[in-house]
Tab-separated table of C-alpha atoms in Angstrom:
chain	number	residue	atom	x	y	z
A	1	MET	CA	-12.134	32.957	-24.384
A	2	GLY	CA	-14.481	31.364	-21.884
A	3	THR	CA	-13.660	29.178	-18.927
A	4	LYS	CA	-15.355	25.997	-17.801
A	5	SER	CA	-16.323	25.614	-14.166
A	6	LYS	CA	-16.101	22.280	-12.467
A	7	HIS	CA	-18.982	21.111	-10.339
A	8	LEU	CA	-19.320	18.107	-8.089
A	9	HIS	CA	-22.377	16.161	-9.218
A	10	LEU	CA	-23.704	13.882	-6.480
A	11	SER	CA	-25.711	11.694	-8.802
A	12	ILE	CA	-25.957	7.988	-9.417
A	13	GLY	CA	-27.427	6.224	-12.409
A	14	SER	CA	-30.627	4.308	-11.752
A	15	ASP	CA	-28.995	1.211	-13.212
A	16	MET	CA	-26.335	1.245	-10.456
A	17	LEU	CA	-29.062	1.154	-7.810
A	18	TRP	CA	-29.726	-2.468	-8.701
A	19	SER	CA	-26.252	-3.457	-7.495
A	20	LEU	CA	-26.419	-1.150	-4.481
A	21	VAL	CA	-29.619	-2.852	-3.333
A	22	ILE	CA	-27.795	-6.198	-3.460
A	23	LEU	CA	-24.775	-4.789	-1.635
A	24	ALA	CA	-26.894	-3.130	1.067
A	25	GLY	CA	-28.704	-6.403	1.713
A	26	PHE	CA	-25.390	-8.229	1.842
A	27	ALA	CA	-24.035	-5.674	4.339
A	28	PHE	CA	-27.144	-6.060	6.504
A	29	PHE	CA	-26.922	-9.856	6.532
A	30	THR	CA	-23.166	-9.949	7.115
A	31	SER	CA	-23.546	-7.613	10.092
A	32	LEU	CA	-25.910	-10.084	11.738
A	33	VAL	CA	-23.646	-13.140	11.416
A	34	PRO	CA	-22.782	-14.099	15.027
A	35	LEU	CA	-19.154	-14.643	15.986
A	36	PRO	CA	-18.539	-18.387	16.504
A	37	PRO	CA	-15.997	-19.444	19.135
A	38	ASN	CA	-13.918	-21.542	16.736
A	39	ASP	CA	-11.360	-19.249	15.095
A	40	TYR	CA	-11.313	-15.680	16.289
A	41	TRP	CA	-10.233	-16.127	19.881
A	42	TRP	CA	-7.079	-18.212	19.533
A	43	HIS	CA	-5.870	-15.938	16.734
A	44	LEU	CA	-6.543	-13.009	19.056
A	45	ARG	CA	-4.384	-14.565	21.781
A	46	ILE	CA	-1.490	-15.134	19.380
A	47	GLY	CA	-1.800	-11.524	18.228
A	48	GLU	CA	-1.534	-10.410	21.843
A	49	VAL	CA	1.594	-12.540	22.339
A	50	ILE	CA	3.193	-10.992	19.254
A	51	PHE	CA	2.286	-7.501	20.450
A	52	THR	CA	3.494	-7.899	24.028
A	53	GLU	CA	6.592	-10.023	23.389
A	54	HIS	CA	7.614	-8.409	20.086
A	55	ALA	CA	8.230	-11.867	18.650
A	56	ILE	CA	6.295	-14.484	16.708
A	57	PRO	CA	5.827	-17.689	18.743
A	58	ASN	CA	6.867	-20.947	17.141
A	59	THR	CA	5.687	-23.616	19.577
A	60	ASN	CA	2.445	-25.092	20.896
A	61	LEU	CA	1.977	-22.813	23.971
A	62	TYR	CA	-1.633	-23.617	24.908
A	63	SER	CA	-2.334	-27.360	24.683
A	64	TRP	CA	-1.416	-30.014	27.253
A	65	SER	CA	-2.101	-33.047	25.039
A	66	VAL	CA	1.052	-32.393	22.979
A	67	PRO	CA	4.444	-31.209	24.271
A	68	ALA	CA	4.673	-27.514	25.062
A	69	GLU	CA	7.774	-27.226	22.894
A	70	GLN	CA	6.179	-28.904	19.871
A	71	PRO	CA	6.809	-26.658	16.837
A	72	TYR	CA	3.922	-24.787	15.281
A	73	PHE	CA	4.095	-22.200	12.507
A	74	TYR	CA	1.795	-19.213	12.943
A	75	ALA	CA	1.612	-18.385	9.250
A	76	ALA	CA	-1.057	-15.691	9.676
A	77	TRP	CA	0.994	-13.788	12.268
A	78	LEU	CA	0.394	-10.357	10.724
A	79	GLY	CA	-3.331	-11.018	10.378
A	80	GLU	CA	-3.420	-12.107	14.027
A	81	LEU	CA	-1.551	-9.005	15.116
A	82	LEU	CA	-3.986	-6.776	13.219
A	83	LEU	CA	-6.944	-8.546	14.817
A	84	TYR	CA	-5.490	-7.958	18.268
A	85	LEU	CA	-4.697	-4.304	17.627
A	86	ILE	CA	-8.236	-3.646	16.424
A	87	HIS	CA	-9.690	-5.588	19.355
A	88	ARG	CA	-7.441	-3.630	21.713
A	89	ILE	CA	-8.853	-0.376	20.347
A	90	GLY	CA	-12.527	-1.254	20.023
A	91	GLY	CA	-13.195	-4.795	21.247
A	92	VAL	CA	-15.377	-7.334	19.461
A	93	GLU	CA	-17.515	-4.484	18.160
A	94	LEU	CA	-14.733	-2.936	16.084
A	95	THR	CA	-13.359	-6.233	14.776
A	96	THR	CA	-16.841	-7.340	13.716
A	97	PHE	CA	-17.433	-4.021	11.981
A	98	THR	CA	-14.039	-4.277	10.251
A	99	ARG	CA	-15.008	-7.696	8.887
A	100	THR	CA	-18.250	-6.306	7.506
A	101	LEU	CA	-16.539	-3.294	5.958
A	102	LEU	CA	-13.927	-5.477	4.242
A	103	ALA	CA	-16.660	-7.754	2.887
A	104	VAL	CA	-18.691	-4.845	1.515
A	105	ILE	CA	-15.689	-3.183	-0.169
A	106	THR	CA	-14.503	-6.477	-1.646
A	107	PHE	CA	-17.858	-7.417	-3.116
A	108	TRP	CA	-18.390	-3.909	-4.387
A	109	LEU	CA	-15.235	-4.501	-6.426
A	110	VAL	CA	-16.774	-7.769	-7.639
A	111	GLY	CA	-19.739	-5.757	-8.852
A	112	VAL	CA	-17.496	-3.138	-10.462
A	113	GLU	CA	-15.568	-5.853	-12.282
A	114	ALA	CA	-18.834	-7.433	-13.436
A	115	ARG	CA	-19.927	-4.013	-14.694
A	116	ARG	CA	-16.639	-3.600	-16.581
A	117	SER	CA	-16.845	-7.002	-18.241
A	118	SER	CA	-20.519	-6.702	-19.193
A	119	GLY	CA	-20.940	-2.956	-19.692
A	120	SER	CA	-24.144	-3.040	-17.655
A	121	TRP	CA	-24.911	-2.494	-13.978
A	122	ARG	CA	-28.170	-4.387	-14.502
A	123	ILE	CA	-26.262	-7.470	-15.563
A	124	ALA	CA	-23.757	-6.918	-12.751
A	125	ALA	CA	-26.529	-6.911	-10.126
A	126	PRO	CA	-27.739	-10.548	-10.395
A	127	VAL	CA	-24.226	-11.982	-10.692
A	128	LEU	CA	-23.196	-9.900	-7.662
A	129	ALA	CA	-26.155	-11.392	-5.810
A	130	PHE	CA	-24.901	-14.895	-6.594
A	131	ALA	CA	-21.357	-14.003	-5.516
A	132	CYS	CA	-22.640	-12.624	-2.200
A	133	LEU	CA	-25.076	-15.443	-1.548
A	134	MET	CA	-22.624	-18.270	-2.139
A	135	SER	CA	-20.096	-16.581	0.187
A	136	ILE	CA	-22.251	-16.246	3.300
A	137	ASN	CA	-20.676	-19.326	4.907
A	138	ASN	CA	-17.211	-17.748	4.688
A	139	LEU	CA	-17.739	-14.467	6.525
A	140	ILE	CA	-16.278	-15.369	9.916
A	141	VAL	CA	-14.037	-12.904	11.736
A	142	ARG	CA	-10.598	-14.491	11.288
A	143	PRO	CA	-7.319	-13.744	9.478
A	144	GLN	CA	-8.753	-14.952	6.161
A	145	MET	CA	-10.794	-11.756	6.003
A	146	TRP	CA	-7.606	-9.759	5.377
A	147	ALA	CA	-7.127	-11.703	2.130
A	148	TRP	CA	-10.460	-10.791	0.504
A	149	LEU	CA	-9.451	-7.321	-0.633
A	150	PRO	CA	-5.919	-8.201	-1.882
A	151	PHE	CA	-7.412	-11.079	-3.861
A	152	MET	CA	-9.987	-8.906	-5.597
A	153	ILE	CA	-7.596	-6.013	-6.224
A	154	MET	CA	-5.076	-8.373	-7.822
A	155	TYR	CA	-7.776	-10.021	-9.919
A	156	ARG	CA	-8.957	-6.662	-11.246
A	157	CYS	CA	-5.414	-5.515	-11.933
A	158	LEU	CA	-4.523	-8.639	-13.913
A	159	SER	CA	-7.874	-8.746	-15.736
A	160	ARG	CA	-7.592	-5.162	-16.883
A	161	TYR	CA	-3.947	-5.561	-17.898
A	162	ALA	CA	-4.816	-8.653	-19.948
A	163	ALA	CA	-7.639	-6.668	-21.578
A	164	GLY	CA	-5.191	-3.926	-22.552
A	165	GLU	CA	-6.860	-1.395	-20.234
A	166	ARG	CA	-3.975	-0.870	-17.824
A	167	HIS	CA	-0.396	0.306	-18.300
A	168	LYS	CA	2.406	-2.026	-17.267
A	169	LYS	CA	3.254	0.179	-14.284
A	170	PHE	CA	0.058	-0.988	-12.573
A	171	LEU	CA	1.492	-4.509	-12.342
A	172	ILE	CA	3.645	-3.335	-9.411
A	173	ILE	CA	0.451	-3.655	-7.343
A	174	CYS	CA	0.774	-7.463	-7.454
A	175	PRO	CA	4.162	-7.967	-5.726
A	176	VAL	CA	3.352	-5.215	-3.219
A	177	LEU	CA	0.094	-6.948	-2.302
A	178	LEU	CA	1.757	-10.347	-2.007
A	179	LEU	CA	4.477	-8.938	0.235
A	180	PHE	CA	1.799	-8.283	2.858
A	181	TRP	CA	-0.569	-11.079	1.904
A	182	VAL	CA	1.989	-13.828	2.524
A	183	ASN	CA	2.172	-12.735	6.165
A	184	LEU	CA	-1.555	-12.116	6.552
A	185	HIS	CA	-2.928	-15.504	5.540
A	186	GLY	CA	-1.968	-18.701	3.750
A	187	SER	CA	-4.348	-17.909	0.898
A	188	PHE	CA	-1.562	-15.820	-0.647
A	189	ILE	CA	-0.899	-18.930	-2.719
A	190	LEU	CA	-4.087	-18.075	-4.641
A	191	GLY	CA	-2.551	-14.775	-5.696
A	192	LEU	CA	0.535	-16.521	-7.026
A	193	GLY	CA	-1.617	-19.099	-8.776
A	194	MET	CA	-3.732	-16.380	-10.344
A	195	MET	CA	-0.649	-14.658	-11.724
A	196	GLY	CA	0.632	-17.934	-13.136
A	197	ILE	CA	-2.714	-18.647	-14.816
A	198	PHE	CA	-2.847	-15.193	-16.405
A	199	LEU	CA	0.735	-15.535	-17.635
A	200	LEU	CA	0.142	-18.969	-19.170
A	201	GLY	CA	-3.223	-17.972	-20.618
A	202	GLU	CA	-1.904	-14.811	-22.243
A	203	VAL	CA	1.078	-16.685	-23.701
A	204	ILE	CA	-1.357	-19.187	-25.228
A	205	ARG	CA	-3.462	-16.349	-26.621
A	206	TYR	CA	-0.318	-14.830	-28.158
A	207	TRP	CA	0.793	-18.138	-29.709
A	208	LEU	CA	-2.668	-18.767	-31.154
A	209	ARG	CA	-2.786	-15.173	-32.465
A	210	LEU	CA	-6.175	-14.625	-30.890
A	211	SER	CA	-7.860	-11.240	-30.864
A	212	GLY	CA	-6.642	-8.877	-28.129
A	213	ALA	CA	-3.454	-10.806	-27.430
A	214	LEU	CA	-0.733	-8.970	-25.513
A	215	THR	CA	2.497	-8.034	-27.223
A	216	LYS	CA	5.828	-9.686	-26.441
A	217	ASN	CA	6.804	-6.661	-24.398
A	218	GLN	CA	3.592	-6.803	-22.370
A	219	LEU	CA	4.035	-10.537	-21.803
A	220	GLY	CA	7.597	-9.861	-20.662
A	221	TRP	CA	6.388	-7.398	-18.065
A	222	LEU	CA	3.761	-9.861	-16.846
A	223	ALA	CA	6.370	-12.640	-16.594
A	224	GLY	CA	8.809	-10.367	-14.780
A	225	THR	CA	6.172	-9.229	-12.323
A	226	THR	CA	5.191	-12.832	-11.639
A	227	GLY	CA	8.830	-13.678	-10.896
A	228	VAL	CA	9.243	-10.683	-8.592
A	229	SER	CA	6.013	-11.607	-6.820
A	230	LEU	CA	7.242	-15.162	-6.264
A	231	VAL	CA	10.465	-13.888	-4.741
A	232	GLY	CA	8.518	-11.398	-2.635
A	233	THR	CA	6.519	-14.174	-0.975
A	234	LEU	CA	9.776	-15.474	0.516
A	235	ILE	CA	9.840	-12.430	2.788
A	236	ASN	CA	8.148	-14.191	5.681
A	237	PRO	CA	9.346	-15.770	8.939
A	238	ARG	CA	9.703	-19.219	7.387
A	239	PHE	CA	11.251	-18.237	4.025
A	240	THR	CA	10.729	-21.166	1.589
A	241	GLY	CA	9.127	-23.186	4.379
A	242	ILE	CA	5.901	-21.276	3.822
A	243	ILE	CA	5.290	-23.370	0.692
A	244	THR	CA	5.936	-26.569	2.673
A	245	TYR	CA	3.476	-25.380	5.302
A	246	ILE	CA	0.761	-24.769	2.693
A	247	ARG	CA	1.351	-28.192	1.113
A	248	GLU	CA	1.208	-29.980	4.472
A	249	LEU	CA	-1.952	-28.115	5.441
A	250	LEU	CA	-3.699	-28.994	2.181
A	251	THR	CA	-2.788	-32.679	2.520
A	252	SER	CA	-3.450	-33.027	6.267
A	253	GLN	CA	-5.860	-35.901	6.878
A	254	PRO	CA	-7.357	-34.440	10.092
A	255	VAL	CA	-8.018	-31.163	8.282
A	256	GLN	CA	-9.692	-32.866	5.347
A	257	GLN	CA	-11.718	-35.316	7.431
A	258	LEU	CA	-12.801	-33.286	10.462
A	259	ILE	CA	-13.363	-29.733	9.280
A	260	GLU	CA	-16.596	-29.279	7.338
A	261	GLU	CA	-15.448	-26.238	5.379
A	262	TRP	CA	-12.542	-28.254	3.945
A	263	GLN	CA	-14.968	-30.832	2.559
A	264	SER	CA	-16.848	-30.729	-0.737
A	265	PRO	CA	-20.062	-28.678	-0.720
A	266	THR	CA	-23.372	-30.476	-0.649
A	267	PRO	CA	-26.651	-29.004	-1.976
A	268	GLU	CA	-27.773	-27.939	1.497
A	269	GLY	CA	-28.193	-24.360	2.656
A	270	TRP	CA	-28.554	-21.142	0.677
A	271	ALA	CA	-24.835	-20.713	0.016
A	272	ASN	CA	-24.268	-24.164	-1.440
A	273	VAL	CA	-27.486	-24.084	-3.462
A	274	ALA	CA	-26.422	-20.750	-4.963
A	275	PHE	CA	-23.036	-22.279	-5.786
A	276	PHE	CA	-24.533	-25.207	-7.708
A	277	ILE	CA	-27.074	-23.023	-9.507
A	278	SER	CA	-24.300	-20.625	-10.544
A	279	ILE	CA	-22.477	-23.513	-12.202
A	280	LEU	CA	-25.550	-24.422	-14.250
A	281	ILE	CA	-26.091	-20.792	-15.268
A	282	PHE	CA	-22.423	-20.401	-16.171
A	283	ILE	CA	-22.463	-23.482	-18.416
A	284	THR	CA	-25.705	-22.359	-20.063
A	285	ALA	CA	-24.362	-18.855	-20.695
A	286	LEU	CA	-21.121	-20.297	-22.045
A	287	THR	CA	-22.993	-22.246	-24.709
A	288	ALA	CA	-25.513	-19.502	-25.577
A	289	SER	CA	-23.366	-16.376	-25.537
A	290	ARG	CA	-21.706	-14.834	-28.565
A	291	SER	CA	-18.923	-13.630	-26.280
A	292	HIS	CA	-15.904	-15.852	-25.790
A	293	LEU	CA	-13.706	-16.262	-22.762
A	294	THR	CA	-9.976	-15.832	-23.207
A	295	PRO	CA	-7.638	-18.755	-22.391
A	296	SER	CA	-6.798	-17.045	-19.086
A	297	GLU	CA	-10.467	-16.731	-18.186
A	298	VAL	CA	-11.200	-20.356	-19.094
A	299	MET	CA	-8.333	-21.607	-16.934
A	300	LEU	CA	-9.314	-19.302	-14.062
A	301	SER	CA	-12.914	-20.527	-14.053
A	302	LEU	CA	-11.845	-24.179	-14.206
A	303	ALA	CA	-9.168	-23.816	-11.514
A	304	PHE	CA	-11.402	-22.028	-9.022
A	305	LEU	CA	-14.355	-24.311	-9.767
A	306	TRP	CA	-12.135	-27.304	-8.993
A	307	MET	CA	-11.039	-25.677	-5.729
A	308	ALA	CA	-14.612	-24.870	-4.697
A	309	TRP	CA	-15.719	-28.386	-5.594
A	310	GLN	CA	-13.004	-29.770	-3.301
A	311	GLY	CA	-13.763	-27.577	-0.313
A	312	GLN	CA	-16.516	-25.205	0.808
A	313	ARG	CA	-14.002	-22.654	2.119
A	314	SER	CA	-12.951	-21.973	-1.493
A	315	VAL	CA	-16.442	-21.130	-2.741
A	316	ILE	CA	-15.916	-17.465	-1.861
A	317	TRP	CA	-12.889	-17.249	-4.187
A	318	TYR	CA	-14.798	-19.048	-6.941
A	319	GLY	CA	-17.596	-16.493	-6.666
A	320	MET	CA	-15.237	-13.523	-6.873
A	321	VAL	CA	-13.541	-14.861	-10.006
A	322	THR	CA	-16.325	-16.452	-12.018
A	323	MET	CA	-19.246	-14.102	-11.482
A	324	PRO	CA	-17.603	-11.224	-13.438
A	325	LEU	CA	-16.889	-13.774	-16.182
A	326	LEU	CA	-20.540	-14.793	-16.126
A	327	ALA	CA	-21.467	-11.110	-16.556
A	328	LYS	CA	-19.257	-11.005	-19.636
A	329	LEU	CA	-21.070	-13.997	-21.122
A	330	LEU	CA	-24.482	-12.520	-20.357
A	331	LYS	CA	-23.865	-9.184	-22.076
A	332	ASP	CA	-24.676	-10.533	-25.564
A	333	ILE	CA	-27.700	-12.569	-24.520
A	334	PRO	CA	-30.951	-10.638	-25.194
A	335	LEU	CA	-32.340	-9.575	-21.840
A	336	ARG	CA	-35.131	-7.152	-22.675
A	337	ALA	CA	-36.073	-6.685	-19.054
A	338	LEU	CA	-32.706	-5.068	-18.470
A	339	THR	CA	-32.958	-2.419	-21.176
A	340	ILE	CA	-34.764	0.234	-19.135
A	341	PRO	CA	-33.420	3.733	-19.922
A	342	VAL	CA	-30.870	4.953	-17.399
A	343	GLN	CA	-31.703	8.047	-15.383
A	344	ARG	CA	-28.958	9.848	-13.502
A	345	ASN	CA	-29.877	12.329	-10.800
A	346	ALA	CA	-29.260	13.359	-7.201
A	347	ILE	CA	-32.397	11.526	-6.041
A	348	ASN	CA	-30.699	8.233	-6.867
A	349	PHE	CA	-27.746	9.288	-4.719
A	350	LEU	CA	-30.055	9.874	-1.747
A	351	ILE	CA	-31.761	6.542	-2.386
A	352	ALA	CA	-28.366	4.820	-2.444
A	353	ILE	CA	-27.456	6.363	0.909
A	354	SER	CA	-30.768	5.349	2.455
A	355	LEU	CA	-30.301	1.749	1.317
A	356	PHE	CA	-27.405	1.361	3.742
A	357	ILE	CA	-29.114	2.903	6.766
A	358	PRO	CA	-30.472	-0.461	8.035
A	359	ALA	CA	-26.976	-1.962	7.681
A	360	VAL	CA	-25.543	0.880	9.752
A	361	LEU	CA	-28.198	0.444	12.437
A	362	VAL	CA	-27.329	-3.239	12.960
A	363	GLN	CA	-23.650	-2.579	13.589
A	364	PRO	CA	-22.496	-3.880	16.999
A	365	TRP	CA	-22.760	-0.489	18.723
A	366	PHE	CA	-26.427	-0.005	17.784
A	367	ILE	CA	-27.874	-3.477	17.285
A	368	ASP	CA	-29.473	-3.701	20.727
A	369	GLN	CA	-31.735	-0.796	19.775
A	370	PHE	CA	-32.682	-2.231	16.379
A	371	PRO	CA	-36.099	-3.995	16.305
A	372	LEU	CA	-34.958	-7.475	15.320
A	373	PRO	CA	-37.229	-10.523	15.733
A	374	GLU	CA	-36.933	-12.403	19.009
A	375	THR	CA	-36.253	-15.563	17.006
A	376	TYR	CA	-33.002	-13.959	15.847
A	377	ARG	CA	-32.041	-12.584	19.255
A	378	ALA	CA	-32.409	-16.082	20.677
A	379	GLN	CA	-29.659	-17.220	18.312
A	380	VAL	CA	-27.038	-14.731	19.470
A	381	LEU	CA	-25.343	-13.988	22.768
A	382	HIS	CA	-24.659	-10.535	24.150
A	383	ASP	CA	-22.175	-10.798	26.969
A	384	PRO	CA	-21.766	-7.419	28.714
A	385	GLU	CA	-18.081	-8.091	29.388
A	386	ILE	CA	-17.208	-9.280	25.879
A	387	GLY	CA	-19.618	-7.777	23.416
A	388	PRO	CA	-22.666	-8.392	21.219
A	389	LEU	CA	-23.258	-10.717	18.298
A	390	LEU	CA	-21.531	-13.732	19.816
A	391	SER	CA	-22.586	-17.260	18.994
A	392	PRO	CA	-24.636	-18.761	21.853
A	393	HIS	CA	-22.103	-21.611	21.785
A	394	THR	CA	-19.387	-19.283	23.074
A	395	PRO	CA	-18.614	-20.715	26.561
A	396	THR	CA	-18.319	-17.371	28.346
A	397	GLY	CA	-19.994	-18.545	31.553
A	398	ALA	CA	-18.089	-21.822	31.589
A	399	ALA	CA	-14.805	-19.966	31.162
A	400	ARG	CA	-15.571	-17.755	34.174
A	401	TYR	CA	-16.390	-20.857	36.207
A	402	LEU	CA	-13.104	-22.482	35.206
A	403	VAL	CA	-11.159	-19.381	36.231
A	404	GLU	CA	-12.684	-19.641	39.707
A	405	HIS	CA	-12.521	-23.456	39.811
A	406	PRO	CA	-9.462	-24.439	37.752
A	407	THR	CA	-9.270	-28.014	36.540
A	408	SER	CA	-6.116	-29.669	35.276
A	409	LYS	CA	-6.069	-32.052	32.336
A	410	LEU	CA	-9.241	-30.551	30.832
A	411	PHE	CA	-10.973	-32.206	27.852
A	412	ASN	CA	-12.867	-29.713	25.707
A	413	GLU	CA	-14.939	-29.399	22.559
A	414	LEU	CA	-12.866	-28.324	19.545
A	415	GLY	CA	-14.400	-24.868	19.088
A	416	PHE	CA	-14.377	-24.235	22.832
A	417	GLY	CA	-10.619	-24.715	22.733
A	418	SER	CA	-10.227	-21.487	20.784
A	419	TYR	CA	-12.198	-19.408	23.281
A	420	LEU	CA	-10.543	-21.058	26.282
A	421	ILE	CA	-7.100	-20.195	24.889
A	422	TRP	CA	-8.207	-16.561	25.068
A	423	ALA	CA	-10.214	-16.629	28.298
A	424	THR	CA	-8.288	-19.204	30.386
A	425	PRO	CA	-4.826	-19.583	28.772
A	426	GLU	CA	-3.219	-20.785	32.004
A	427	LEU	CA	-5.459	-23.887	32.143
A	428	LYS	CA	-4.355	-25.298	28.764
A	429	VAL	CA	-6.696	-27.188	26.425
A	430	PHE	CA	-6.910	-30.736	25.154
A	431	ILE	CA	-7.544	-29.689	21.566
A	432	ASP	CA	-8.295	-26.558	19.533
A	433	PRO	CA	-8.683	-25.391	15.896
A	434	ARG	CA	-4.927	-25.540	15.212
A	435	ILE	CA	-5.777	-28.809	13.470
A	436	GLU	CA	-2.359	-29.646	12.090
A	437	LEU	CA	-0.756	-29.315	15.556
A	438	TYR	CA	-2.258	-32.591	16.743
A	439	PRO	CA	-1.408	-36.103	15.493
A	440	GLN	CA	-4.015	-38.356	13.943
A	441	GLU	CA	-4.261	-40.547	17.068
A	442	ILE	CA	-5.367	-37.643	19.260
A	443	TRP	CA	-7.991	-36.632	16.712
A	444	GLU	CA	-9.359	-40.176	16.561
A	445	ASP	CA	-9.556	-40.299	20.357
A	446	TYR	CA	-11.226	-36.869	20.423
A	447	VAL	CA	-13.920	-38.036	18.000
A	448	ASN	CA	-14.534	-41.237	19.974
A	449	ILE	CA	-14.753	-39.434	23.305
A	450	SER	CA	-17.153	-36.869	21.828
A	451	ASN	CA	-19.337	-39.640	20.423
A	452	GLY	CA	-19.410	-41.546	23.716
A	453	VAL	CA	-17.333	-44.420	22.319
A	454	ARG	CA	-15.095	-46.046	24.961
A	455	THR	CA	-15.297	-42.718	26.784
A	456	PRO	CA	-14.215	-43.874	30.307
A	457	LEU	CA	-11.202	-45.766	28.961
A	458	LEU	CA	-10.071	-42.911	26.726
A	459	LEU	CA	-10.504	-40.324	29.468
A	460	GLN	CA	-8.413	-42.538	31.711
A	461	LYS	CA	-5.797	-42.931	28.955
A	462	TYR	CA	-5.089	-39.194	29.073
A	463	ALA	CA	-5.671	-38.902	32.865
A	464	ILE	CA	-8.403	-36.321	32.160
A	465	GLU	CA	-9.864	-34.740	35.299
A	466	GLY	CA	-12.399	-32.328	33.793
A	467	VAL	CA	-14.628	-32.082	30.719
A	468	VAL	CA	-16.202	-28.992	29.179
A	469	LEU	CA	-18.610	-30.039	26.436
A	470	ASP	CA	-21.044	-28.536	23.953
A	471	LYS	CA	-24.513	-29.915	24.701
A	472	GLU	CA	-25.644	-29.682	21.081
A	473	ILE	CA	-22.521	-31.130	19.461
A	474	GLN	CA	-21.572	-33.708	22.127
A	475	PRO	CA	-24.813	-35.089	23.632
A	476	GLU	CA	-23.421	-38.659	23.627
A	477	LEU	CA	-20.489	-37.536	25.762
A	478	SER	CA	-22.885	-35.994	28.276
A	479	LEU	CA	-24.859	-39.256	28.461
A	480	ALA	CA	-21.672	-41.290	28.879
A	481	LEU	CA	-20.521	-39.141	31.802
A	482	MET	CA	-23.988	-39.207	33.343
A	483	SER	CA	-23.957	-43.000	33.365
A	484	HIS	CA	-20.514	-43.162	35.008
A	485	SER	CA	-20.517	-42.780	38.778
A	486	GLY	CA	-17.024	-41.338	38.849
A	487	TRP	CA	-18.053	-38.045	37.201
A	488	GLN	CA	-20.072	-35.132	38.562
A	489	ARG	CA	-21.663	-32.256	36.616
A	490	VAL	CA	-20.648	-28.997	38.292
A	491	TYR	CA	-21.756	-26.457	35.691
A	492	ASP	CA	-24.683	-26.354	33.286
A	493	ASP	CA	-26.053	-23.582	31.067
A	494	SER	CA	-27.990	-23.416	27.796
A	495	SER	CA	-25.098	-24.697	25.682
A	496	THR	CA	-22.318	-25.910	27.970
A	497	GLU	CA	-21.674	-28.499	30.665
A	498	ILE	CA	-18.638	-28.957	32.886
A	499	TRP	CA	-17.934	-32.306	34.518
A	500	VAL	CA	-15.187	-33.173	37.016
A	501	LEU	CA	-13.741	-36.496	38.108
A	502	THR	CA	-14.715	-37.173	41.692
A	503	ASN	CA	-12.800	-40.421	42.408
A	504	LYS	CA	-9.298	-39.370	41.390
A	505	PRO	CA	-6.711	-42.129	41.838
């Protein structure tokens, strides 16, 4: 009686290389996205407070334009703590690399799901490209990045369960994920919504007696898991108040009016163009394909399309959900160019490894040695004290000046507020990206001051004694101060100006 030996075969099918090429390019591009000052830094400061004080703050802390004791809910406290811990270990370099790694793993799962739904890596490759391309505006280092992987894992778990490919025991993944997700980022509500859509869609499929419908027992397990998941999301510092927080954030007028990523996408830029083209392709495939989407899949595509249409920050979730569904629709459409015979060998494995070498070489630790065009290097800042791959709008020099020449009652550009909270927390800021912290009146005054509208009167209203402005975003403010004899420019670099009031009352 013979025995069979087991061997490890390091081989990859040639069809999979198509998707790996897309993923390697995505990894390379994501690694080069500079870190803007807007979000990362204030989250980092809150993470440090949580780490050092062993408590989650619940008040303003860093702004002088609203009372110090004004309540504020740091919903992403766990995500902020993780950011700080990683920064503490490896600085901006490690946090930037972590972002890139999470993005690559998440979108690899998008490709795997597209492969599962279509049965073809060659079909998965172009839809993966669309998913990656339309997401490039949402790759900032911030707590939201912790939600990418839970979202995609939950989507795959529910999709495969609804397709009858997973045992009911795998549903336990959903409440476990949400237990962490609810404390990582407010997007946990998407996970709950996804579970509700799958439950409703599968119940409809059962009632209509459609092919592949789940049994009553399977529906019961899905309903029970959804209920447990809902209860699990209450394990957070605010208990049921987390839902109120999400509702208030989504309906906040300053958030909707002032923040571009909360506004509807326009056909400008590669990401938004890819988004609109994907919609046209999806509709075309839906009408031409012999495959049919299940009720759950129809509701998922409509729900996430509506979200993406309402705000650019939701396009990334739309891409993760709908591109595997597009792959499913494409599998029955004759695509002769994709019917090349598959070859599986070790050479493909070596090719796959080599595809990612450029992405490795542009990681923060090595990027200074990589031969990038000077046009790119001019668009990023490498501060020896902070790290590489920073946006040139990061006011590092201005912050050092303010430490040496502190100014009370400082007016600042919105994004600068985030970095100043990290670099000069004792000075306090006028405004920062905690949008919902500030009342509508302050936001209206901020916009007018930035646009040079009634600037002297509004600066006097708040008794402002110093201004740190972004030269590209606030040129009218610079002109207004220049034309007013009571203000003097004391600092000027490529992106930032600092002005101080010289005739204080």
